Tab-separated table of C-alpha atoms and ligand atoms in Angstrom:
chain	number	residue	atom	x	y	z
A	1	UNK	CA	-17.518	-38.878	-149.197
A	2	UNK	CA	-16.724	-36.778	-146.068
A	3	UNK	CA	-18.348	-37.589	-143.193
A	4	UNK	CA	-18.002	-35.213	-139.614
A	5	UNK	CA	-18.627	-37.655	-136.663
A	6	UNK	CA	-19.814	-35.766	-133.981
A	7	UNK	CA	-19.417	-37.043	-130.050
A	8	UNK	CA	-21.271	-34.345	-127.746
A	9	UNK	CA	-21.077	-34.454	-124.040
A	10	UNK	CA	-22.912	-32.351	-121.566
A	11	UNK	CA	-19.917	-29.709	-121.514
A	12	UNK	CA	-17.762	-31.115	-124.140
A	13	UNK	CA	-17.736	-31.877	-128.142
A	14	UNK	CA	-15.499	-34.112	-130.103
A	15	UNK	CA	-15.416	-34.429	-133.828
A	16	UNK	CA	-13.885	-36.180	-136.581
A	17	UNK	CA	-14.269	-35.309	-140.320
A	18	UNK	CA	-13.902	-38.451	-142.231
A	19	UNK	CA	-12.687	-38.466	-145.641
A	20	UNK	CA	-14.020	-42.354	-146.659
A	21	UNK	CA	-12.499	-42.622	-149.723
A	22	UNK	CA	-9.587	-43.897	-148.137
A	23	UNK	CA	-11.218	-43.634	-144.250
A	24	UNK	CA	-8.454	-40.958	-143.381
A	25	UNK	CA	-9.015	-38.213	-140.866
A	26	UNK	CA	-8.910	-34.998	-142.408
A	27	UNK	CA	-9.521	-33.189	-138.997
A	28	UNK	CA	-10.040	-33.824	-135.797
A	29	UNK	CA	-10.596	-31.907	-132.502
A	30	UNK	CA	-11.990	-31.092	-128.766
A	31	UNK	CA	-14.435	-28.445	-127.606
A	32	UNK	CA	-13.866	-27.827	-123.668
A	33	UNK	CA	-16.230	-26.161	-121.356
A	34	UNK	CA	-19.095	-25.673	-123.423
A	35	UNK	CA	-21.577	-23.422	-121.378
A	36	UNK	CA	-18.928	-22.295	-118.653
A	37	UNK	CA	-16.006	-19.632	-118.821
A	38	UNK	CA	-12.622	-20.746	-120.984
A	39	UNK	CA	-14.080	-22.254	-123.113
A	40	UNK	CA	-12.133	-23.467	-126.202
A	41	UNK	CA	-11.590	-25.560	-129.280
A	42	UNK	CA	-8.194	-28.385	-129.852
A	43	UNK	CA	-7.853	-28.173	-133.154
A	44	UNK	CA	-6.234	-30.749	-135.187
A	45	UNK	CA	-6.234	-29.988	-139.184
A	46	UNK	CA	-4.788	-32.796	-141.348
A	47	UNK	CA	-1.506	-33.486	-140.588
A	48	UNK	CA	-0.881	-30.211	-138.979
A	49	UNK	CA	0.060	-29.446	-134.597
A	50	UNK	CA	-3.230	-28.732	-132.891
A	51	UNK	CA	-4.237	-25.572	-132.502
A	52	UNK	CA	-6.381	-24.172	-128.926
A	53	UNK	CA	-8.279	-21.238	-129.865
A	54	UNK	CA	-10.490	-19.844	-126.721
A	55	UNK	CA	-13.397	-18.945	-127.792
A	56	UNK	CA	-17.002	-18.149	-126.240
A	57	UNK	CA	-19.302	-21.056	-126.140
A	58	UNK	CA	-22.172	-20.341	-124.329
A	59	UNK	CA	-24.066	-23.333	-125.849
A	60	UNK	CA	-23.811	-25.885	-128.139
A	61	UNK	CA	-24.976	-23.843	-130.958
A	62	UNK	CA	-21.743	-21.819	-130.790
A	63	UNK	CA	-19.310	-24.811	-130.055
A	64	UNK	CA	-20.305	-26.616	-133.290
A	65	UNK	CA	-20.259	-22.926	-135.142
A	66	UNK	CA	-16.923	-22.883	-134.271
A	67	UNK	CA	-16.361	-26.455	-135.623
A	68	UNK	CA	-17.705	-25.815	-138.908
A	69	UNK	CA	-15.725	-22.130	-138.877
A	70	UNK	CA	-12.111	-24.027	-138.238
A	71	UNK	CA	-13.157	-26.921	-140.822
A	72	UNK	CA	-13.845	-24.472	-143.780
A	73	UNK	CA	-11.469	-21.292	-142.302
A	74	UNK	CA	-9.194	-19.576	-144.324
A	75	UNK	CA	-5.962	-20.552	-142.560
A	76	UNK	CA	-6.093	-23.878	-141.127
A	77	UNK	CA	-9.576	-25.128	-143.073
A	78	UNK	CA	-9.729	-28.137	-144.324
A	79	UNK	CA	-12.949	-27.773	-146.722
A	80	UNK	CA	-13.922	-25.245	-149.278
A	81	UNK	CA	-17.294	-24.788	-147.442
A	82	UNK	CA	-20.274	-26.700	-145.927
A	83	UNK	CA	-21.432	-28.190	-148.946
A	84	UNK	CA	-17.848	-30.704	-148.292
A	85	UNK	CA	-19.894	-32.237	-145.837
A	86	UNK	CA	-21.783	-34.855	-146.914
A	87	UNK	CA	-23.197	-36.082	-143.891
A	88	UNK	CA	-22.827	-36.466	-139.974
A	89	UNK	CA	-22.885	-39.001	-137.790
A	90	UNK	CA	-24.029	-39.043	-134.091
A	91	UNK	CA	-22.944	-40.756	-131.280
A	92	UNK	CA	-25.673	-41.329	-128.657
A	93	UNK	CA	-25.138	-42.907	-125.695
A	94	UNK	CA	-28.892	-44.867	-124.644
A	95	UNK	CA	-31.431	-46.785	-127.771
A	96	UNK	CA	-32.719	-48.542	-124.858
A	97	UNK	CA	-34.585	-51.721	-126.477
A	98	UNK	CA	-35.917	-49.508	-129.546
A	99	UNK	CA	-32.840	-49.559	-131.649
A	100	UNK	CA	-30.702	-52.562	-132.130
A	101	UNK	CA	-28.687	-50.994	-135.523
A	102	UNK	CA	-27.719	-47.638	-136.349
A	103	UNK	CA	-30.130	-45.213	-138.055
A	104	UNK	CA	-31.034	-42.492	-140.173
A	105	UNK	CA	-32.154	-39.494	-138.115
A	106	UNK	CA	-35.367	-37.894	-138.778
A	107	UNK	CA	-38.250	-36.655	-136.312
A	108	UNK	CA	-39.730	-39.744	-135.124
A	109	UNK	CA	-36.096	-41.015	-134.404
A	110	UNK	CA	-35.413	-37.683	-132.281
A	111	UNK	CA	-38.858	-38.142	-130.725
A	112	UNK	CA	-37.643	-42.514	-129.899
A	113	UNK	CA	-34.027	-40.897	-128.225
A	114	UNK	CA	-36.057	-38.464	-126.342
A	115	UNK	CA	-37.857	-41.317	-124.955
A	116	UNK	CA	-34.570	-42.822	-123.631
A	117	UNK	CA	-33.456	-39.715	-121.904
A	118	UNK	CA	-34.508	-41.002	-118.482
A	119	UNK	CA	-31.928	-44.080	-119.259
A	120	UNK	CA	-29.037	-41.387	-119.966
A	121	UNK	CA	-30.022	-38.493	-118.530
A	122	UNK	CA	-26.748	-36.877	-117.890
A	123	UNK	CA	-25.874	-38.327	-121.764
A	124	UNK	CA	-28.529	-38.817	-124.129
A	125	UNK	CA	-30.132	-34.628	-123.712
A	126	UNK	CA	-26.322	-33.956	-124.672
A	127	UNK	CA	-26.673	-35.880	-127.879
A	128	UNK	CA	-30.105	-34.593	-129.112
A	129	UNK	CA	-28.734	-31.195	-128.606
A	130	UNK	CA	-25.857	-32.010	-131.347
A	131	UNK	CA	-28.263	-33.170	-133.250
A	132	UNK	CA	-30.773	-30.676	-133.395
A	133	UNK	CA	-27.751	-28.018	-133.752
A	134	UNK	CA	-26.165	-29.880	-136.717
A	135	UNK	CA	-29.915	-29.500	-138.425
A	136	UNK	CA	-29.877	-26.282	-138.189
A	137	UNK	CA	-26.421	-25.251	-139.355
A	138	UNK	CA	-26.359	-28.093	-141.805
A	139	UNK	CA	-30.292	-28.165	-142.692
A	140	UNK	CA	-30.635	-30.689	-145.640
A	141	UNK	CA	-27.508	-32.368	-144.894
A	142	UNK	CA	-28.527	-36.335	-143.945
A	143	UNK	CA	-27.324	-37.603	-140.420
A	144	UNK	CA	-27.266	-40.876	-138.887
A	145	UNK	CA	-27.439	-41.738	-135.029
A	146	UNK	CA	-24.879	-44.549	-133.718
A	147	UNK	CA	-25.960	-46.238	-130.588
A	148	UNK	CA	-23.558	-47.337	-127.198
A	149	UNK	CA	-26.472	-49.961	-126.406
A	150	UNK	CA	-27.141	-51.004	-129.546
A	151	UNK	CA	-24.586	-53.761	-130.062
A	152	UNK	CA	-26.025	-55.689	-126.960
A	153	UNK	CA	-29.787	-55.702	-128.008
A	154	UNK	CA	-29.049	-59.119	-129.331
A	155	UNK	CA	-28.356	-60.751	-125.717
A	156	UNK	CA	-30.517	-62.838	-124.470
A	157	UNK	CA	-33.043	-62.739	-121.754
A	158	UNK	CA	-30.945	-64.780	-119.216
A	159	UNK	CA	-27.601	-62.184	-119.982
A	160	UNK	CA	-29.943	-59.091	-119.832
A	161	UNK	CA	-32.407	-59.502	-117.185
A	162	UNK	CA	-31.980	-58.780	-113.477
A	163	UNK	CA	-33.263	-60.790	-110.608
A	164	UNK	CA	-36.492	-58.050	-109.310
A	165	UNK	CA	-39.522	-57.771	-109.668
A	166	UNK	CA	-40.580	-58.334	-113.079
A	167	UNK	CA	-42.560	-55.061	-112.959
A	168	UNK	CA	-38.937	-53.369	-113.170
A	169	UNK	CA	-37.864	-54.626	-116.438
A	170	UNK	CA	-41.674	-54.596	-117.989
A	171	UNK	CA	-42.765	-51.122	-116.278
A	172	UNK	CA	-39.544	-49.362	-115.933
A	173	UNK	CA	-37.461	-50.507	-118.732
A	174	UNK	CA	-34.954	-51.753	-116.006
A	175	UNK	CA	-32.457	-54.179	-117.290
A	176	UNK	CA	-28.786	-54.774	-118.595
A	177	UNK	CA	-28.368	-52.534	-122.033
A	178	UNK	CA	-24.575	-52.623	-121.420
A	179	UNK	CA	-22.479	-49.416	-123.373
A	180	UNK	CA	-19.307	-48.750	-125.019
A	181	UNK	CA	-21.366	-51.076	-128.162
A	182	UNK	CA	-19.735	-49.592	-131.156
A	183	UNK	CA	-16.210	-50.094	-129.438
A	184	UNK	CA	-16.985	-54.180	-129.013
A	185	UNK	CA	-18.647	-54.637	-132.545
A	186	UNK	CA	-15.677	-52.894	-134.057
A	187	UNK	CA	-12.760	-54.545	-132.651
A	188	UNK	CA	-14.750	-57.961	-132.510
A	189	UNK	CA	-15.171	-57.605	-136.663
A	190	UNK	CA	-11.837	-55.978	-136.849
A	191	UNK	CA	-9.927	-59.080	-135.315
A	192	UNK	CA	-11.217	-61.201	-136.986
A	193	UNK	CA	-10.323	-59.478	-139.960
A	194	UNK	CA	-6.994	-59.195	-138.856
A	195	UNK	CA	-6.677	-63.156	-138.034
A	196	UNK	CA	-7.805	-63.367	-141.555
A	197	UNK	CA	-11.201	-65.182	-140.510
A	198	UNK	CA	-15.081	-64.283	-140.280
A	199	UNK	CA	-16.650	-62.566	-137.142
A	200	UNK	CA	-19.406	-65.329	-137.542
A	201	UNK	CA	-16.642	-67.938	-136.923
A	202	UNK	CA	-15.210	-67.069	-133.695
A	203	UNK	CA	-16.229	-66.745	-129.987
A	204	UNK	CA	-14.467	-63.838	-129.034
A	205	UNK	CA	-14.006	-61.881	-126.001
A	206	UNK	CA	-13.115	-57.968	-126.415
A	207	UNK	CA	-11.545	-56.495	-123.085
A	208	UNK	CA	-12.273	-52.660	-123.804
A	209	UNK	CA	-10.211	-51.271	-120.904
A	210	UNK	CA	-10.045	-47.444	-120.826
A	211	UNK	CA	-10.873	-45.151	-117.944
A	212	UNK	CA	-14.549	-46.719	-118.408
A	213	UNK	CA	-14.132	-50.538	-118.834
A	214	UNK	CA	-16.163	-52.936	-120.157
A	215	UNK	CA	-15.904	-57.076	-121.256
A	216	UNK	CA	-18.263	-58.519	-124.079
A	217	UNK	CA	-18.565	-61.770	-125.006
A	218	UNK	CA	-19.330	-61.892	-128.463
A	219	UNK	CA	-20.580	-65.178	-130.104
A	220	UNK	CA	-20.192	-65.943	-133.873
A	221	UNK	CA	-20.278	-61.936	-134.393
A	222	UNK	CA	-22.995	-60.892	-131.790
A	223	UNK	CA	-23.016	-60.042	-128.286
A	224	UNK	CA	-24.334	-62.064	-126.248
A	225	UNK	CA	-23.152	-60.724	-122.883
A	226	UNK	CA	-21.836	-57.711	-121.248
A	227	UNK	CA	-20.154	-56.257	-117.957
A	228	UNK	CA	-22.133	-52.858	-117.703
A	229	UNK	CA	-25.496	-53.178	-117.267
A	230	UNK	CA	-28.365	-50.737	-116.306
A	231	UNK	CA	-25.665	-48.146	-116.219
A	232	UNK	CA	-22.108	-47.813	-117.501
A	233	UNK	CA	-21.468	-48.171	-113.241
A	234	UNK	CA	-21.628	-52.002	-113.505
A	235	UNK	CA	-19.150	-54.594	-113.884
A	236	UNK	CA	-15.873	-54.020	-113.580
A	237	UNK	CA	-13.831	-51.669	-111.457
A	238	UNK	CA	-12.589	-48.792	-113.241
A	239	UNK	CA	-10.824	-45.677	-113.106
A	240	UNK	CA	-13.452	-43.562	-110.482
A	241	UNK	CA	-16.076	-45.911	-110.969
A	242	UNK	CA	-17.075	-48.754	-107.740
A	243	UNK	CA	-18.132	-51.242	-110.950
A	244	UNK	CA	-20.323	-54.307	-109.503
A	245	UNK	CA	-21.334	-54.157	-105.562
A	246	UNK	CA	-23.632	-55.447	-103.495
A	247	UNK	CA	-25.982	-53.446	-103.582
A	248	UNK	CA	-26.980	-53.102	-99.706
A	249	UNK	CA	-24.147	-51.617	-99.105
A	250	UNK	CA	-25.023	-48.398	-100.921
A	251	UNK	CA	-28.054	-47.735	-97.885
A	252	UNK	CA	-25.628	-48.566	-95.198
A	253	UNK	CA	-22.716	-46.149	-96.802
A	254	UNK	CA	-25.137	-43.499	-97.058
A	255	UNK	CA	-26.326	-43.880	-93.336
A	256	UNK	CA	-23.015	-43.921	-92.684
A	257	UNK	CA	-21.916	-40.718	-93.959
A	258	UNK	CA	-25.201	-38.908	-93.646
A	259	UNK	CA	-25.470	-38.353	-97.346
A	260	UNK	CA	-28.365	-39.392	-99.834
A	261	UNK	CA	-29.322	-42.645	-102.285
A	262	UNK	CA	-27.970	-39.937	-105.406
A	263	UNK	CA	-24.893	-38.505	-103.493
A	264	UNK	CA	-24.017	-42.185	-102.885
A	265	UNK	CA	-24.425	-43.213	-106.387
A	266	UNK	CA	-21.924	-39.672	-106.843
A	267	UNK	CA	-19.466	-41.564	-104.690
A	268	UNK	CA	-19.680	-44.721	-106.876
A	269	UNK	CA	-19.075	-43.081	-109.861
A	270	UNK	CA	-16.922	-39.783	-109.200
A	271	UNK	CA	-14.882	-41.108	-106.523
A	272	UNK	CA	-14.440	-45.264	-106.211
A	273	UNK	CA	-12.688	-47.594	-108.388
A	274	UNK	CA	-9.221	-47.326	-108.790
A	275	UNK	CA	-8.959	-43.751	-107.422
A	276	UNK	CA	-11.271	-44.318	-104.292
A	277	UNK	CA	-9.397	-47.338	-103.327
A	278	UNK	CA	-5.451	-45.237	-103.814
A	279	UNK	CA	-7.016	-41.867	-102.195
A	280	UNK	CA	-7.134	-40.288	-106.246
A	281	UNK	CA	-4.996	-42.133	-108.168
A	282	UNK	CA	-7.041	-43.245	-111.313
A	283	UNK	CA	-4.442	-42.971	-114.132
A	284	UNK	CA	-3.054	-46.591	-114.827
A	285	UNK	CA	0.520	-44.965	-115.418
A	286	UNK	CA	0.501	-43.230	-111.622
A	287	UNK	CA	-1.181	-47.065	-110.464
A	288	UNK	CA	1.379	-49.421	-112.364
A	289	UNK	CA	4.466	-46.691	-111.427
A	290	UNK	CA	3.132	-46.782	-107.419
A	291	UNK	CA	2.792	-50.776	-107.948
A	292	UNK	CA	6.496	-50.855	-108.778
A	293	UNK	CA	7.237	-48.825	-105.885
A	294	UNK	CA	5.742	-50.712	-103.767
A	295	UNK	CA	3.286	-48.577	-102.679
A	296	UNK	CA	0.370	-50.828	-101.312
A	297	UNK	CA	-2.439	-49.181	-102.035
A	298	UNK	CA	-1.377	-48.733	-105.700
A	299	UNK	CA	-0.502	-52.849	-105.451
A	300	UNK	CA	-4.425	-54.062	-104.460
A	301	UNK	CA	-5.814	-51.401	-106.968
A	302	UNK	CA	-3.784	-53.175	-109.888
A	303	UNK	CA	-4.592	-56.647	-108.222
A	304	UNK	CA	-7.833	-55.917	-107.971
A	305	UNK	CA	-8.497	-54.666	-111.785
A	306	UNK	CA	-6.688	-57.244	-113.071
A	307	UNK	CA	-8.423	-60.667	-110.721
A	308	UNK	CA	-11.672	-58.564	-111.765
A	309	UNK	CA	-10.956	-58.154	-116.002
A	310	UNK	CA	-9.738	-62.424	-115.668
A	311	UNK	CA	-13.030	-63.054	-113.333
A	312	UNK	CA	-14.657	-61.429	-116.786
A	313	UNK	CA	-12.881	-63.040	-119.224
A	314	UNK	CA	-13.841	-67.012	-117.325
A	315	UNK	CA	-17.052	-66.129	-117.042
A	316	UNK	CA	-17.511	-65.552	-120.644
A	317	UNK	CA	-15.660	-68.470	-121.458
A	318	UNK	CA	-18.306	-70.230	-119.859
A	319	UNK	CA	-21.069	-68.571	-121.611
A	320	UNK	CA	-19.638	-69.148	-125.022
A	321	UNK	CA	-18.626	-72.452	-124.383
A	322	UNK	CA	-15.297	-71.730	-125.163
A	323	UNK	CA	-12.960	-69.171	-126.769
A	324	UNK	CA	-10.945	-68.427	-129.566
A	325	UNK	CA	-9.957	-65.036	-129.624
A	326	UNK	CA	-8.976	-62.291	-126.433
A	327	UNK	CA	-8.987	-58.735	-127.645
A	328	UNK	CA	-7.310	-56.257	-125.674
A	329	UNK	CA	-8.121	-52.479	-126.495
A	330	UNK	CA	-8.820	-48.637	-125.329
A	331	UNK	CA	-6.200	-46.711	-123.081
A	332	UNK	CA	-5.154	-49.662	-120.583
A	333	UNK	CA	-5.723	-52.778	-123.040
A	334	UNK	CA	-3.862	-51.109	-125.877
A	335	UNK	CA	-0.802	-49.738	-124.151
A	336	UNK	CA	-0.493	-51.692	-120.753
A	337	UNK	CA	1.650	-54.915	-121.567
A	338	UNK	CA	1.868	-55.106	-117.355
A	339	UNK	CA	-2.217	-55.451	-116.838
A	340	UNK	CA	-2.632	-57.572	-119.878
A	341	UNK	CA	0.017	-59.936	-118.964
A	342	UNK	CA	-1.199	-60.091	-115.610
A	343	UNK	CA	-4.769	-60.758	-116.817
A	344	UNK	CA	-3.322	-64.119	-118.786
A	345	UNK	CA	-1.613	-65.179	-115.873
A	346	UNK	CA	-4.912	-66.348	-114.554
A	347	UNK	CA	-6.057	-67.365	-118.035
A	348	UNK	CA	-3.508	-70.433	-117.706
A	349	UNK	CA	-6.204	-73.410	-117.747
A	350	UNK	CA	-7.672	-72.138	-121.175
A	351	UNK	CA	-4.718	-72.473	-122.460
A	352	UNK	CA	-3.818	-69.174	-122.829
A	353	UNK	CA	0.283	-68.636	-123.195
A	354	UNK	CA	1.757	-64.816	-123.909
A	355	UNK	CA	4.855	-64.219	-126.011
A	356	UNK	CA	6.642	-62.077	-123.321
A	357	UNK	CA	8.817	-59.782	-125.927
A	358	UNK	CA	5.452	-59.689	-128.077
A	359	UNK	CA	3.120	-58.166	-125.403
A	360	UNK	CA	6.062	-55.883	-124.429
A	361	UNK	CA	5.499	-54.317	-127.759
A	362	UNK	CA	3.400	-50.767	-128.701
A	363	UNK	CA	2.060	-50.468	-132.097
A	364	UNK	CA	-1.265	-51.203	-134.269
A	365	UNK	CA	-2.924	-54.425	-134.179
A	366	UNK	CA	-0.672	-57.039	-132.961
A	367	UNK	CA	-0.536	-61.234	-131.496
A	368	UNK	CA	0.513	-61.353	-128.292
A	369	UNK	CA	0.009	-65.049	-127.624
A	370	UNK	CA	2.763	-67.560	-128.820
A	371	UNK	CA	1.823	-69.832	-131.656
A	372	UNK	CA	0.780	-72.889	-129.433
A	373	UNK	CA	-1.841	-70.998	-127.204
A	374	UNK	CA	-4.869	-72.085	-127.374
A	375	UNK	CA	-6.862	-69.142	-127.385
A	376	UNK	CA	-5.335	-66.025	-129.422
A	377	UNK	CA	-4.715	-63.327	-127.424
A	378	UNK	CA	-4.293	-59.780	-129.303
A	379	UNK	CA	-4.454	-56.199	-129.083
A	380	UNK	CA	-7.019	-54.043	-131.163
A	381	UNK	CA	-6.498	-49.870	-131.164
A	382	UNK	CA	-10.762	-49.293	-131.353
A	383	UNK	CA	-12.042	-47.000	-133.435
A	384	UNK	CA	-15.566	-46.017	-132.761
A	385	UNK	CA	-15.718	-42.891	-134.997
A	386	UNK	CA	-14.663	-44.816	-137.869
A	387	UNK	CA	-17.359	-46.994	-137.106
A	388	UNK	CA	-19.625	-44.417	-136.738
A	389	UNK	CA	-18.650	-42.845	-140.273
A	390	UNK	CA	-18.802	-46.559	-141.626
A	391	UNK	CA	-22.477	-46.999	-140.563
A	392	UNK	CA	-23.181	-43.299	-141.705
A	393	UNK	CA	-21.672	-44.176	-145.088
A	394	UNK	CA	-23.590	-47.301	-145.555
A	395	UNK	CA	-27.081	-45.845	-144.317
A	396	UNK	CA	-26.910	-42.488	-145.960
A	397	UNK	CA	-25.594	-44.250	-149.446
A	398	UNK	CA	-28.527	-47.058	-149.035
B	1	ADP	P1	-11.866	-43.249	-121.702
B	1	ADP	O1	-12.135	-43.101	-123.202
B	1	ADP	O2	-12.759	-44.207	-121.022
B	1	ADP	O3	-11.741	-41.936	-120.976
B	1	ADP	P2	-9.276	-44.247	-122.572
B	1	ADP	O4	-9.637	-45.394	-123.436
B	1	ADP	O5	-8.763	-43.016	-123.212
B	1	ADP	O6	-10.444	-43.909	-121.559
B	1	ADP	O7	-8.181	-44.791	-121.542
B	1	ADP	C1	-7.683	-44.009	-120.512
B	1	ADP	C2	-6.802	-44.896	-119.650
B	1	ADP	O8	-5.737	-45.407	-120.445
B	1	ADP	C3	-6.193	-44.178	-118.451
B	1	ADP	O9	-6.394	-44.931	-117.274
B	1	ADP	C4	-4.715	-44.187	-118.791
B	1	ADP	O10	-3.972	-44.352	-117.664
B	1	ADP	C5	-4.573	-45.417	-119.647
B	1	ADP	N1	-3.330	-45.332	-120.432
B	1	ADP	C6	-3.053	-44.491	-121.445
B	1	ADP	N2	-1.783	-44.669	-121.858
B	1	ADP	C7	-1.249	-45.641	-121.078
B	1	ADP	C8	0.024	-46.285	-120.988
B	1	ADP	N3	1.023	-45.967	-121.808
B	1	ADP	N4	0.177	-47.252	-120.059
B	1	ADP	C9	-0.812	-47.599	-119.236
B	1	ADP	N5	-2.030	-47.034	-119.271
B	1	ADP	C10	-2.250	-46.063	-120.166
């Protein structure tokens, strides 16, 4: 069964066609600049270099045209035609509270995501437009919608909602959804794979740390708590994002610099975290190479990350009573041995010890704790279209 997994952003488009047989990628690649000039299409077929083709893509329309015309092309095609395709899966960012589990698309399920728009509006319009474009090029063919939110529908009332008037969760639908779901649920079943035990017998805590970072504390296989909240601004401090403030202060900055409520909310997400606080410096690699430099700007943006991810990590000890299992993964948790061994130091009193030459190491799933630690600590590559073409398989089969 081939499955294309499609990822559509307001200007950009990324796909995967899934051969899940043996869950192999038989292509991959990147539509850029959808709707402005340059636009053009990374190409990745099979095992082949990528290719960049520039191509007009005034819309969406045309940018997953020009998908489907590399996939089945003469040259550098990996399918015979459209019928290959056997279905599609969609990521969408916002459910909101009306989808806890992946689902089959049809028109009362693109009618429920329009309804969540105002949640996502810079994502969720993005990913009804793939949708609706994948209908009509692919009419017939079934597709199934994968939800960022939907992981975290089982927390509880105490994790998700805020301290305002009640009115704003009830009325508004204002509460903690929390994002980057399908990442969590598929490294917190795919450790526990890997440590050769059941999801439903662990208390694990997954550390997704990318340019967007997020912390889930996942309880016997379901989440129970998460770092982002109303937004994917919350929580953490992360590569341009501010991550958790008080919340006065975004009035007072505003004064301040004689801007509005929505150019400040620009600031907190375009240009704070880790590159507001090192004037633009966002890129872990640029932050750990200044720390070593001694640069000190670069030194309290790594400080800060790191006190903030172990802050994370003991407060979900606390909710789950415990721990068993750390997962490190995305671009910083997978490939920085420096933050995550700077994150354990502060994980001392829960027993937590790291095998020095083990966390130095680069690679697939991997231990980095030493045998005697008390919690395991490892390091998960996600993979959330797999998991998308796994919950595509199962629906569309079923
Ligand atoms: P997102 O999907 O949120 O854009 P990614 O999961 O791709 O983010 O992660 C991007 C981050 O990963 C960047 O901050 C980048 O610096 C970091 N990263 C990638 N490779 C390395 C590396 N070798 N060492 C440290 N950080 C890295």
């Amino acid at each position: 069964m081939n499955i294309l997994v499609i990822n559509c952003g307001s200007s950009s488009l990324k796909f995967q066609l899934i051969d899940m047989d043996n869950e192999s990628v038989t292509a991959k690649g990147l539509c850029e600049r959808i709707g402005m000039d340059g636009s053009r299409i990374v190409y990745t077929p099979g095992d082949k270099d990528k290719i960049t083709i520039e191509s007009p893509m005034p819309t969406h329309t045309e940018a997953i045209q020009v998908v489907l015309d590399c996939l089945t092309g003469a040259e550098n095609g990996v399918i015979k035609d459209l019928s290959a395709i056997d279905a599609v899966g969609h990521r969408v960012v916002h459910g909101g509270e009306k989808f806890a589990e992946s689902i089959v698309i049809d028109d009362a399920v693109i009618a429920a995501i329009e309804e969540c728009n105002e949640l996502a509006p810079l994502h969720n319009p993005a990913n009804l437009i793939g949708i609706n474009v994948c209908k009509k090029l692919m009419p017939g063919v079934p597709m199934v919608a994968v939800f960022d939110t939907a992981f975290h529908q089982t927390m509880p009332p105490k994790a998700y909602l805020y301290g305002l008037p009640l009115k704003a969760y009830k009325e508004y639908r204002v509460r903690r959804y929390g994002f980057h779901g399908t990442s969590h649920r598929f490294v917190s079943k795919h450790v526990a794979e890997y440590l050769g035990k059941k999801p439903e017998d662990l208390k694990t805590i997954v550390c997704h740390l990318g340019n967007g970072a997020s912390i889930c504390a996942v309880d016997h296989g379901k989440s129970v708590d998460t770092s982002m909240g109303f937004t994917p601004l919350a929580g953490l401090v992360m590569g341009t994002r501010s991550g958790d403030i008080d919340p006065a202060i975004l009035e007072y900055y505003a004064d301040k610099e004689d801007i509005s409520l929505k150019q400040a909310i620009q600031v907190l997400n375009k240009e704070s975290g880790l590159a507001g606080l090192t004037g633009g410096k966002s890129d872990c690699r640029d932050l750990e190479a200044g720390y070593h430099a001694g640069d000190e700007d670069c030194i309290n943006a790594m400080e800060i990350f790191c006190y903030d991810v172990a802050k994370y990590v003991g407060a979900y000890a606390a909710a789950l009573n415990g721990v068993d299992v750390i997962a490190f993964t995305a671009g910083i948790g997978e490939n920085s041995g420096f933050v995550r061994s700077k994150v354990c130091e502060y994980l001392g009193y829960l027993g937590v010890q790291i095998d020095a030459e083990a966390n130095s190491q680069r690679g697939d799933d991997m231990t980095i704790s030493t045998p005697d630690s008390k919690v395991t600590v490892c390091v998960i590559p996600t993979n959330e279209e797999l998991m998308i073409a796994r919950d595509t398989k199962e629906l569309v089969e079923a």
